[in-house]
Structure formats: C-alpha cells, structure tokens
Amino acid sequence: SRIASCMARRGNSVEIFLIAKDDVDYPLNKEVDVKFINPKVQLRGLRYIFRCMEYRKEVKRFNPDVIISFTTAVNLFVLDAMRGTDFKIILSERNDPHNDPKNVKLRKRRDKVYHKASGIVFQTNDAKSYFSDIIQKNKQLGV
C-alpha cells in the first residue's frame, strides 16, 4: 500500500489487483485503482486457471511498465498468469525462503520458476543466499 500510494502521489497510474480477498487492509491513496479478480467458477481446479486468465486480461488492458508482486503464492500466480508475455515482473521475497512457504511443493516450484522474473527484491542477504547463483547475480534488485 505504501509503494502504490507513493507512486500514485508522484503522478503514476497505479492499479492493485487483489486475488485472495476483496478488501484492502491498509490505507491507500485515493488515486490507486483497486480491482478484485474473482471469476465465477464453481470447480476449484478450474478457478485458478480462470483467475489467471482474468488477471492476464486486466494486466494487458492496463499495460503497466512493471508488475510488482509480494509473497510466494502471489508471486507464483503472477508468473503463471503472465507466462509468455513481455511484461517486466519484479518479485519481492518477504519471508525466510528456507521456511516459507511451509508447503514443500510450493517451495520447490518457487525455486524452479523465480528465474523467470525480471528481478527479485530480497529483504536480507540470508534470503538472497538461499537462491541459485543465477538469481542472486542476475536478478538482485535490493537487499
């Protein structure tokens, strides 16, 4: 919310796409546009695919200079949804990658696909050191 609000105050057009719930827990600048991506699909297995399709459509409509994503589950979703496009995607790793996510399959998937991002922001050197040399050297945007 702070990054989005700051970018909006500086005159940038900012949209936040919510994929888990439709309410915002933090204050936002009134210029920030918020959209909830929630396809009306009953079958749980298909919901993810339809949510990816709807997100991709909205991103293409907005045509951002960059997509910034936070948290592993959302980062993976964004990489899935934007597969095959030329949009710049910056991921932010906010937790200890050794232990988060708890789900080992998600962790392994993250480790295999994070290299597809345009860049990754790490909060600590320890978090950065968890990832492969390719990600550490070529994708580092901050510690």
mmCIF file of C-alpha atoms in Angstrom:
data_model
loop_
_atom_site.group_PDB
_atom_site.id
_atom_site.type_symbol
_atom_site.label_atom_id
_atom_site.label_comp_id
_atom_site.label_asym_id
_atom_site.label_seq_id
_atom_site.Cartn_x
_atom_site.Cartn_y
_atom_site.Cartn_z
ATOM 1 C CA SER A 1 0.000 0.000 0.000
ATOM 2 C CA ARG A 2 2.846 2.376 0.738
ATOM 3 C CA ILE A 3 4.592 1.794 -2.579
ATOM 4 C CA ALA A 4 1.326 2.086 -4.511
ATOM 5 C CA SER A 5 0.312 5.269 -2.674
ATOM 6 C CA CYS A 6 3.732 6.848 -3.155
ATOM 7 C CA MET A 7 3.752 6.015 -6.868
ATOM 8 C CA ALA A 8 0.263 7.479 -7.265
ATOM 9 C CA ARG A 9 1.274 10.693 -5.415
ATOM 10 C CA ARG A 10 4.129 11.043 -7.893
ATOM 11 C CA GLY A 11 1.632 11.060 -10.752
ATOM 12 C CA ASN A 12 1.907 7.434 -11.853
ATOM 13 C CA SER A 13 -1.154 5.441 -12.777
ATOM 14 C CA VAL A 14 -1.345 2.591 -10.247
ATOM 15 C CA GLU A 15 -3.656 -0.411 -10.086
ATOM 16 C CA ILE A 16 -3.701 -3.108 -7.440
ATOM 17 C CA PHE A 17 -5.200 -6.448 -8.376
ATOM 18 C CA LEU A 18 -6.492 -8.465 -5.432
ATOM 19 C CA ILE A 19 -6.729 -12.217 -5.956
ATOM 20 C CA ALA A 20 -7.405 -13.599 -2.479
ATOM 21 C CA LYS A 21 -9.977 -11.282 -0.926
ATOM 22 C CA ASP A 22 -11.801 -8.140 -1.934
ATOM 23 C CA ASP A 23 -10.904 -5.774 0.884
ATOM 24 C CA VAL A 24 -7.846 -3.626 1.480
ATOM 25 C CA ASP A 25 -6.402 -3.753 4.988
ATOM 26 C CA TYR A 26 -4.156 -0.696 4.647
ATOM 27 C CA PRO A 27 -4.790 2.931 3.715
ATOM 28 C CA LEU A 28 -4.334 3.761 0.039
ATOM 29 C CA ASN A 29 -4.044 6.983 -1.868
ATOM 30 C CA LYS A 30 -7.412 7.731 -3.474
ATOM 31 C CA GLU A 31 -5.749 7.691 -6.908
ATOM 32 C CA VAL A 32 -4.858 3.998 -6.608
ATOM 33 C CA ASP A 33 -7.324 1.838 -8.511
ATOM 34 C CA VAL A 34 -8.188 -1.485 -6.832
ATOM 35 C CA LYS A 35 -9.669 -4.442 -8.727
ATOM 36 C CA PHE A 36 -10.712 -7.792 -7.303
ATOM 37 C CA ILE A 37 -10.010 -10.723 -9.637
ATOM 38 C CA ASN A 38 -12.652 -13.316 -8.810
ATOM 39 C CA PRO A 39 -14.013 -15.394 -11.673
ATOM 40 C CA LYS A 40 -17.374 -17.017 -11.005
ATOM 41 C CA VAL A 41 -16.214 -20.631 -11.387
ATOM 42 C CA GLN A 42 -17.516 -23.342 -9.101
ATOM 43 C CA LEU A 43 -14.940 -26.040 -9.822
ATOM 44 C CA ARG A 44 -11.970 -25.395 -7.570
ATOM 45 C CA GLY A 45 -9.462 -26.874 -10.030
ATOM 46 C CA LEU A 46 -10.587 -24.515 -12.780
ATOM 47 C CA ARG A 47 -10.810 -21.419 -10.572
ATOM 48 C CA TYR A 48 -7.028 -20.914 -10.616
ATOM 49 C CA ILE A 49 -6.892 -21.126 -14.408
ATOM 50 C CA PHE A 50 -9.794 -18.702 -14.851
ATOM 51 C CA ARG A 51 -8.308 -16.335 -12.278
ATOM 52 C CA CYS A 52 -5.019 -16.392 -14.239
ATOM 53 C CA MET A 53 -6.891 -15.657 -17.462
ATOM 54 C CA GLU A 54 -8.835 -12.773 -15.920
ATOM 55 C CA TYR A 55 -5.713 -11.336 -14.298
ATOM 56 C CA ARG A 56 -3.814 -11.549 -17.585
ATOM 57 C CA LYS A 57 -6.657 -9.784 -19.411
ATOM 58 C CA GLU A 58 -6.705 -6.973 -16.825
ATOM 59 C CA VAL A 59 -2.921 -6.567 -16.917
ATOM 60 C CA LYS A 60 -2.966 -6.351 -20.717
ATOM 61 C CA ARG A 61 -5.745 -3.749 -20.524
ATOM 62 C CA PHE A 62 -3.781 -1.658 -18.019
ATOM 63 C CA ASN A 63 -0.486 -2.245 -19.877
ATOM 64 C CA PRO A 64 1.850 -1.475 -16.954
ATOM 65 C CA ASP A 65 5.521 -0.607 -17.210
ATOM 66 C CA VAL A 66 6.152 -3.110 -14.433
ATOM 67 C CA ILE A 67 4.270 -5.633 -12.291
ATOM 68 C CA ILE A 68 5.353 -5.810 -8.654
ATOM 69 C CA SER A 69 4.317 -8.857 -6.669
ATOM 70 C CA PHE A 70 4.660 -9.772 -2.983
ATOM 71 C CA THR A 71 4.593 -13.152 -1.182
ATOM 72 C CA THR A 72 5.454 -16.527 -2.643
ATOM 73 C CA ALA A 73 1.933 -17.707 -3.507
ATOM 74 C CA VAL A 74 1.076 -14.474 -5.314
ATOM 75 C CA ASN A 75 4.498 -14.379 -6.988
ATOM 76 C CA LEU A 76 3.894 -17.861 -8.398
ATOM 77 C CA PHE A 77 0.407 -16.874 -9.516
ATOM 78 C CA VAL A 78 1.731 -13.796 -11.340
ATOM 79 C CA LEU A 79 4.464 -15.816 -13.071
ATOM 80 C CA ASP A 80 1.865 -18.387 -14.161
ATOM 81 C CA ALA A 81 -0.640 -15.799 -15.348
ATOM 82 C CA MET A 82 1.907 -13.747 -17.290
ATOM 83 C CA ARG A 83 3.796 -16.674 -18.827
ATOM 84 C CA GLY A 84 4.795 -15.899 -22.408
ATOM 85 C CA THR A 85 4.306 -12.125 -22.159
ATOM 86 C CA ASP A 86 6.952 -9.402 -22.214
ATOM 87 C CA PHE A 87 5.804 -7.598 -19.070
ATOM 88 C CA LYS A 88 8.519 -6.811 -16.537
ATOM 89 C CA ILE A 89 7.808 -8.645 -13.297
ATOM 90 C CA ILE A 90 9.509 -7.784 -10.030
ATOM 91 C CA LEU A 91 9.022 -10.224 -7.183
ATOM 92 C CA SER A 92 9.542 -9.415 -3.541
ATOM 93 C CA GLU A 93 10.607 -12.164 -1.201
ATOM 94 C CA ARG A 94 9.296 -11.032 2.190
ATOM 95 C CA ASN A 95 9.904 -14.066 4.405
ATOM 96 C CA ASP A 96 12.609 -16.600 5.125
ATOM 97 C CA PRO A 97 12.744 -18.687 1.921
ATOM 98 C CA HIS A 98 14.197 -21.617 3.861
ATOM 99 C CA ASN A 99 10.917 -21.999 5.761
ATOM 100 C CA ASP A 100 8.272 -20.126 3.810
ATOM 101 C CA PRO A 101 6.088 -21.318 2.308
ATOM 102 C CA LYS A 102 5.554 -24.254 4.638
ATOM 103 C CA ASN A 103 4.366 -26.356 1.705
ATOM 104 C CA VAL A 104 7.488 -28.062 0.331
ATOM 105 C CA LYS A 105 5.972 -28.467 -3.158
ATOM 106 C CA LEU A 106 5.354 -24.707 -3.388
ATOM 107 C CA ARG A 107 8.907 -24.046 -2.212
ATOM 108 C CA LYS A 108 10.353 -26.357 -4.873
ATOM 109 C CA ARG A 109 8.132 -24.783 -7.534
ATOM 110 C CA ARG A 110 9.261 -21.316 -6.442
ATOM 111 C CA ASP A 111 12.900 -22.364 -6.662
ATOM 112 C CA LYS A 112 12.358 -23.608 -10.228
ATOM 113 C CA VAL A 113 10.486 -20.608 -11.645
ATOM 114 C CA TYR A 114 11.744 -17.463 -9.894
ATOM 115 C CA HIS A 115 14.453 -17.095 -12.540
ATOM 116 C CA LYS A 116 11.661 -16.086 -14.966
ATOM 117 C CA ALA A 117 11.128 -12.806 -13.131
ATOM 118 C CA SER A 118 12.754 -9.618 -14.397
ATOM 119 C CA GLY A 119 14.078 -9.047 -10.895
ATOM 120 C CA ILE A 120 13.701 -10.004 -7.259
ATOM 121 C CA VAL A 121 13.909 -7.851 -4.158
ATOM 122 C CA PHE A 122 15.381 -9.595 -1.131
ATOM 123 C CA GLN A 123 14.992 -8.254 2.390
ATOM 124 C CA THR A 124 18.187 -9.821 3.702
ATOM 125 C CA ASN A 125 21.454 -11.271 2.454
ATOM 126 C CA ASP A 126 20.462 -14.564 4.070
ATOM 127 C CA ALA A 127 17.280 -14.695 1.978
ATOM 128 C CA LYS A 128 19.267 -13.867 -1.156
ATOM 129 C CA SER A 129 21.852 -16.581 -0.426
ATOM 130 C CA TYR A 130 19.112 -19.227 -0.368
ATOM 131 C CA PHE A 131 18.557 -18.871 -4.124
ATOM 132 C CA SER A 132 20.644 -20.107 -7.042
ATOM 133 C CA ASP A 133 23.662 -18.137 -8.279
ATOM 134 C CA ILE A 134 21.738 -17.141 -11.415
ATOM 135 C CA ILE A 135 19.031 -15.471 -9.368
ATOM 136 C CA GLN A 136 21.500 -13.956 -6.904
ATOM 137 C CA LYS A 137 23.757 -12.386 -9.543
ATOM 138 C CA ASN A 138 21.387 -11.566 -12.372
ATOM 139 C CA LYS A 139 18.128 -10.782 -10.623
ATOM 140 C CA GLN A 140 19.100 -8.930 -7.461
ATOM 141 C CA LEU A 141 17.360 -5.579 -7.107
ATOM 142 C CA GLY A 142 17.983 -4.863 -3.461
ATOM 143 C CA VAL A 143 18.741 -6.202 -0.044
#
